[in-house]
Amino acid sequence: MALNYNPVYISHFIFKGKDSLRIDFKYNYEIKKIVKLLKDVRWSNEYACWYVINENDNLEKLKLLFKDFKNVEYLEKGLSVKSIQYYSVFISYSFKNSEFAKKVNASLKAFGIKTFLWEIDAPNGKRLREIMSDKIIEFDKLLFITSENSIKSEACQFELLNARLKQDMLWETVLFPMHIDNFLFNLKKEDVRPIEKREEIWENITELKNINSADFTFFDEDEFDNDIFNTKIRKFVNDLKKS
């Protein structure tokens, strides 16, 4: 039965294999009724709903499913499907902030973004710094989860250095900072340790300070506002779209 509210313009994502497609439509039926038209639906309060298509399904079958639902208004001569291309992302973080990093990683993957997260993707049998250097070259952008822990991490500083070198070589922004505390902004050069690496570390810190950072300071591993998190993730994802 139709619900009594005005049609709302929304976008949902469909995942098939490694591809990500977006379907845009207007609806004035309860969204869960639309969801029931598709197989293998994974419902998520965090991201409205995600439609997951079986490998045996195809776009034409999907169109037919939506066509059977009378109050879906198709855009652009039927179902409007647009491929969205994103930059791939290397996530640099301290293991002490692992829960936040994993949540961000899962969120980016839900949008079809290719990511590298050390605890999940690092290959065995290779030298640690070799993995870092190679993957930073391979992936388009470096998402730096900025915290007191990551700023003080030798590994994270090495990753920052490599990202800066990549920026200098390409003449384009590679670093995408996302801060979960304000340690970076309160840090002074004379406080940086170890002293023998102060100049190098401070150059990394200065570069981070010069780039607009996504504010996730509201995050708490025990309790936080999921709606705010999702809104900020969507904004972050939008900035990762290829032009």
Short mmCIF file of C-alpha atoms in Angstrom, two decimals:
data_model
loop_
_atom_site.label_atom_id
_atom_site.label_comp_id
_atom_site.label_asym_id
_atom_site.label_seq_id
_atom_site.Cartn_x
_atom_site.Cartn_y
_atom_site.Cartn_z
CA MET A 1 0.00 0.00 0.00
CA ALA A 2 1.32 3.43 -0.91
CA LEU A 3 2.46 5.71 1.88
CA ASN A 4 1.24 9.29 2.08
CA TYR A 5 4.37 11.37 1.68
CA ASN A 6 5.92 13.29 -1.16
CA PRO A 7 8.28 11.56 -3.61
CA VAL A 8 11.91 11.82 -2.53
CA TYR A 9 14.92 11.82 -4.84
CA ILE A 10 17.38 9.20 -3.65
CA SER A 11 20.36 7.24 -4.89
CA HIS A 12 21.18 3.64 -4.09
CA PHE A 13 24.07 1.50 -5.14
CA ILE A 14 24.13 -1.89 -6.81
CA PHE A 15 27.14 -4.16 -6.53
CA LYS A 16 27.93 -6.90 -9.03
CA GLY A 17 31.39 -8.38 -8.89
CA LYS A 18 33.86 -5.51 -8.64
CA ASP A 19 31.60 -3.00 -10.37
CA SER A 20 29.53 -0.34 -8.67
CA LEU A 21 26.45 1.15 -10.29
CA ARG A 22 24.08 3.80 -9.04
CA ILE A 23 20.37 3.76 -9.65
CA ASP A 24 18.57 7.10 -9.29
CA PHE A 25 14.82 7.13 -8.94
CA LYS A 26 11.87 8.73 -7.25
CA TYR A 27 9.62 6.72 -5.03
CA ASN A 28 6.51 7.13 -2.95
CA TYR A 29 6.29 3.61 -1.61
CA GLU A 30 7.92 2.23 1.47
CA ILE A 31 11.53 1.58 0.52
CA LYS A 32 11.53 -1.91 2.03
CA LYS A 33 8.89 -2.94 -0.49
CA ILE A 34 11.26 -1.98 -3.27
CA VAL A 35 14.03 -3.88 -1.55
CA LYS A 36 11.95 -7.06 -1.52
CA LEU A 37 11.94 -7.09 -5.31
CA LEU A 38 15.61 -8.00 -5.38
CA LYS A 39 17.49 -11.11 -4.36
CA ASP A 40 20.14 -11.31 -1.66
CA VAL A 41 19.42 -7.92 -0.15
CA ARG A 42 21.70 -6.73 2.62
CA TRP A 43 19.78 -4.19 4.70
CA SER A 44 21.82 -1.58 6.52
CA ASN A 45 20.58 1.29 8.67
CA GLU A 46 23.90 3.00 8.11
CA TYR A 47 23.63 3.32 4.36
CA ALA A 48 19.86 3.14 3.66
CA CYS A 49 19.81 -0.01 1.55
CA TRP A 50 22.30 -1.77 -0.68
CA TYR A 51 21.11 -3.98 -3.50
CA VAL A 52 23.36 -6.98 -4.07
CA ILE A 53 22.94 -8.78 -7.37
CA ASN A 54 23.74 -12.44 -7.86
CA GLU A 55 26.39 -13.21 -10.47
CA ASN A 56 23.65 -14.88 -12.55
CA ASP A 57 21.51 -11.76 -12.53
CA ASN A 58 21.95 -8.97 -15.03
CA LEU A 59 20.93 -5.39 -15.55
CA GLU A 60 18.03 -6.27 -17.85
CA LYS A 61 16.57 -8.54 -15.18
CA LEU A 62 16.96 -5.75 -12.66
CA LYS A 63 15.12 -3.35 -14.96
CA LEU A 64 12.26 -5.82 -15.24
CA LEU A 65 12.07 -6.12 -11.47
CA PHE A 66 11.75 -2.38 -11.11
CA LYS A 67 9.32 -2.17 -14.02
CA ASP A 68 6.92 -4.43 -12.13
CA PHE A 69 6.85 -1.90 -9.33
CA LYS A 70 4.33 0.68 -10.51
CA ASN A 71 5.38 3.75 -8.55
CA VAL A 72 9.04 3.83 -9.51
CA GLU A 73 9.55 6.75 -11.85
CA TYR A 74 12.47 5.99 -14.15
CA LEU A 75 14.75 8.79 -15.20
CA GLU A 76 16.38 9.29 -18.58
CA LYS A 77 14.18 6.94 -20.64
CA GLY A 78 13.90 4.23 -18.06
CA LEU A 79 16.33 3.17 -15.38
CA SER A 80 19.09 5.70 -14.97
CA VAL A 81 22.37 3.90 -14.35
CA LYS A 82 25.66 5.75 -14.05
CA SER A 83 29.08 4.27 -13.52
CA ILE A 84 30.98 6.07 -10.79
CA GLN A 85 34.75 6.02 -10.81
CA TYR A 86 36.68 6.60 -7.59
CA TYR A 87 40.33 6.99 -6.74
CA SER A 88 41.81 4.00 -4.94
CA VAL A 89 42.85 4.64 -1.33
CA PHE A 90 45.74 3.51 0.87
CA ILE A 91 44.68 3.91 4.52
CA SER A 92 47.47 4.97 6.87
CA TYR A 93 46.67 4.62 10.56
CA SER A 94 47.96 3.55 13.95
CA PHE A 95 46.93 0.07 15.08
CA LYS A 96 45.75 1.78 18.27
CA ASN A 97 43.00 3.31 16.11
CA SER A 98 42.28 0.05 14.33
CA GLU A 99 38.53 -0.04 15.03
CA PHE A 100 38.00 3.36 13.46
CA ALA A 101 40.19 2.49 10.47
CA LYS A 102 38.26 -0.73 9.86
CA LYS A 103 34.95 1.12 10.00
CA VAL A 104 36.18 3.69 7.49
CA ASN A 105 37.57 0.92 5.30
CA ALA A 106 34.26 -0.95 5.28
CA SER A 107 32.39 2.26 4.48
CA LEU A 108 34.62 3.08 1.52
CA LYS A 109 34.35 -0.46 0.19
CA ALA A 110 30.56 -0.23 0.41
CA PHE A 111 30.80 2.55 -2.17
CA GLY A 112 32.91 0.35 -4.43
CA ILE A 113 36.20 2.08 -3.61
CA LYS A 114 39.35 -0.01 -3.82
CA THR A 115 41.24 0.25 -0.53
CA PHE A 116 44.37 -1.01 1.16
CA LEU A 117 44.15 -1.61 4.91
CA TRP A 118 47.27 -3.13 6.45
CA GLU A 119 45.59 -5.61 8.79
CA ILE A 120 43.52 -7.03 5.94
CA ASP A 121 45.55 -6.54 2.77
CA ALA A 122 49.27 -6.61 3.61
CA PRO A 123 50.96 -9.57 1.85
CA ASN A 124 53.13 -12.00 3.79
CA GLY A 125 56.80 -12.62 3.07
CA LYS A 126 57.75 -9.07 2.06
CA ARG A 127 59.68 -6.40 3.92
CA LEU A 128 57.41 -3.99 5.75
CA ARG A 129 58.74 -0.78 4.22
CA GLU A 130 58.74 -2.35 0.77
CA ILE A 131 55.02 -3.10 1.15
CA MET A 132 54.31 0.46 2.30
CA SER A 133 56.28 2.07 -0.53
CA ASP A 134 54.89 -0.20 -3.26
CA LYS A 135 51.27 0.15 -2.17
CA ILE A 136 51.46 3.93 -1.82
CA ILE A 137 52.69 4.05 -5.42
CA GLU A 138 49.97 1.61 -6.53
CA PHE A 139 47.04 3.35 -4.83
CA ASP A 140 45.94 6.80 -5.99
CA LYS A 141 45.43 8.55 -2.66
CA LEU A 142 46.62 8.16 0.91
CA LEU A 143 43.98 8.58 3.60
CA PHE A 144 45.84 9.52 6.76
CA ILE A 145 43.85 8.92 9.94
CA THR A 146 45.39 11.64 12.05
CA SER A 147 45.67 11.12 15.79
CA GLU A 148 48.25 11.40 18.52
CA ASN A 149 48.92 7.70 17.95
CA SER A 150 49.52 7.99 14.20
CA ILE A 151 51.61 11.17 14.49
CA LYS A 152 53.90 9.36 16.94
CA SER A 153 54.05 6.20 14.81
CA GLU A 154 57.32 5.61 12.93
CA ALA A 155 55.50 3.54 10.30
CA CYS A 156 52.87 6.24 9.73
CA GLN A 157 55.57 8.90 9.37
CA PHE A 158 57.28 6.72 6.76
CA GLU A 159 53.99 6.43 4.86
CA LEU A 160 53.48 10.18 5.07
CA LEU A 161 56.96 10.79 3.68
CA ASN A 162 56.29 8.49 0.73
CA ALA A 163 52.96 10.18 0.06
CA ARG A 164 54.65 13.60 0.08
CA LEU A 165 57.28 12.39 -2.38
CA LYS A 166 54.52 11.08 -4.62
CA GLN A 167 52.76 14.45 -4.45
CA ASP A 168 55.95 16.25 -5.43
CA MET A 169 56.49 13.89 -8.34
CA LEU A 170 52.91 14.09 -9.66
CA TRP A 171 52.22 17.73 -8.82
CA GLU A 172 48.85 16.77 -7.39
CA THR A 173 47.30 16.19 -3.97
CA VAL A 174 47.75 12.64 -2.73
CA LEU A 175 47.17 13.16 0.99
CA PHE A 176 43.62 13.10 2.34
CA PRO A 177 43.77 13.64 6.13
CA MET A 178 40.96 12.67 8.48
CA HIS A 179 41.51 13.63 12.14
CA ILE A 180 39.98 11.91 15.18
CA ASP A 181 41.62 14.17 17.76
CA ASN A 182 43.25 17.62 17.73
CA PHE A 183 46.80 16.55 18.57
CA LEU A 184 48.09 17.60 15.12
CA PHE A 185 46.84 21.16 15.44
CA ASN A 186 48.26 21.70 18.92
CA LEU A 187 51.67 20.19 18.20
CA LYS A 188 54.71 22.48 18.14
CA LYS A 189 57.94 21.77 16.34
CA GLU A 190 60.04 21.77 19.51
CA ASP A 191 57.86 18.97 20.91
CA VAL A 192 58.62 16.56 18.04
CA ARG A 193 60.68 13.49 18.88
CA PRO A 194 63.12 11.94 18.17
CA ILE A 195 65.19 15.09 17.76
CA GLU A 196 67.34 13.60 14.96
CA LYS A 197 64.20 13.15 12.81
CA ARG A 198 62.49 16.36 13.86
CA GLU A 199 62.92 18.19 10.54
CA GLU A 200 61.56 15.33 8.44
CA ILE A 201 58.62 14.71 10.76
CA TRP A 202 57.82 18.41 10.94
CA GLU A 203 57.69 18.62 7.14
CA ASN A 204 55.13 15.80 7.21
CA ILE A 205 53.13 17.57 9.90
CA THR A 206 53.28 20.90 8.08
CA GLU A 207 51.95 19.26 4.93
CA LEU A 208 49.05 17.74 6.89
CA LYS A 209 48.25 21.10 8.47
CA ASN A 210 48.14 22.71 5.02
CA ILE A 211 45.41 20.35 3.78
CA ASN A 212 41.79 20.65 4.87
CA SER A 213 41.18 17.66 7.13
CA ALA A 214 37.88 15.83 7.57
CA ASP A 215 36.79 16.24 11.19
CA PHE A 216 35.90 12.93 12.86
CA THR A 217 36.71 14.02 16.41
CA PHE A 218 33.21 12.99 17.48
CA PHE A 219 34.19 9.34 17.06
CA ASP A 220 34.22 7.14 20.15
CA GLU A 221 34.68 3.39 19.87
CA ASP A 222 32.01 2.76 22.51
CA GLU A 223 29.41 5.29 21.48
CA PHE A 224 29.15 7.83 18.67
CA ASP A 225 26.60 9.39 16.33
CA ASN A 226 26.28 7.02 13.38
CA ASP A 227 24.29 9.53 11.32
CA ILE A 228 27.06 12.11 11.57
CA PHE A 229 29.63 9.47 10.66
CA ASN A 230 27.68 8.45 7.54
CA THR A 231 27.14 12.05 6.46
CA LYS A 232 30.85 12.80 6.73
CA ILE A 233 31.80 9.56 4.97
CA ARG A 234 29.50 10.42 2.07
CA LYS A 235 31.15 13.84 1.81
CA PHE A 236 34.57 12.21 1.91
CA VAL A 237 33.55 9.69 -0.75
CA ASN A 238 32.28 12.48 -2.97
CA ASP A 239 35.73 14.07 -2.82
CA LEU A 240 37.24 10.80 -4.07
CA LYS A 241 35.25 10.79 -7.31
CA LYS A 242 37.31 11.00 -10.46
CA SER A 243 36.38 13.99 -12.59
#
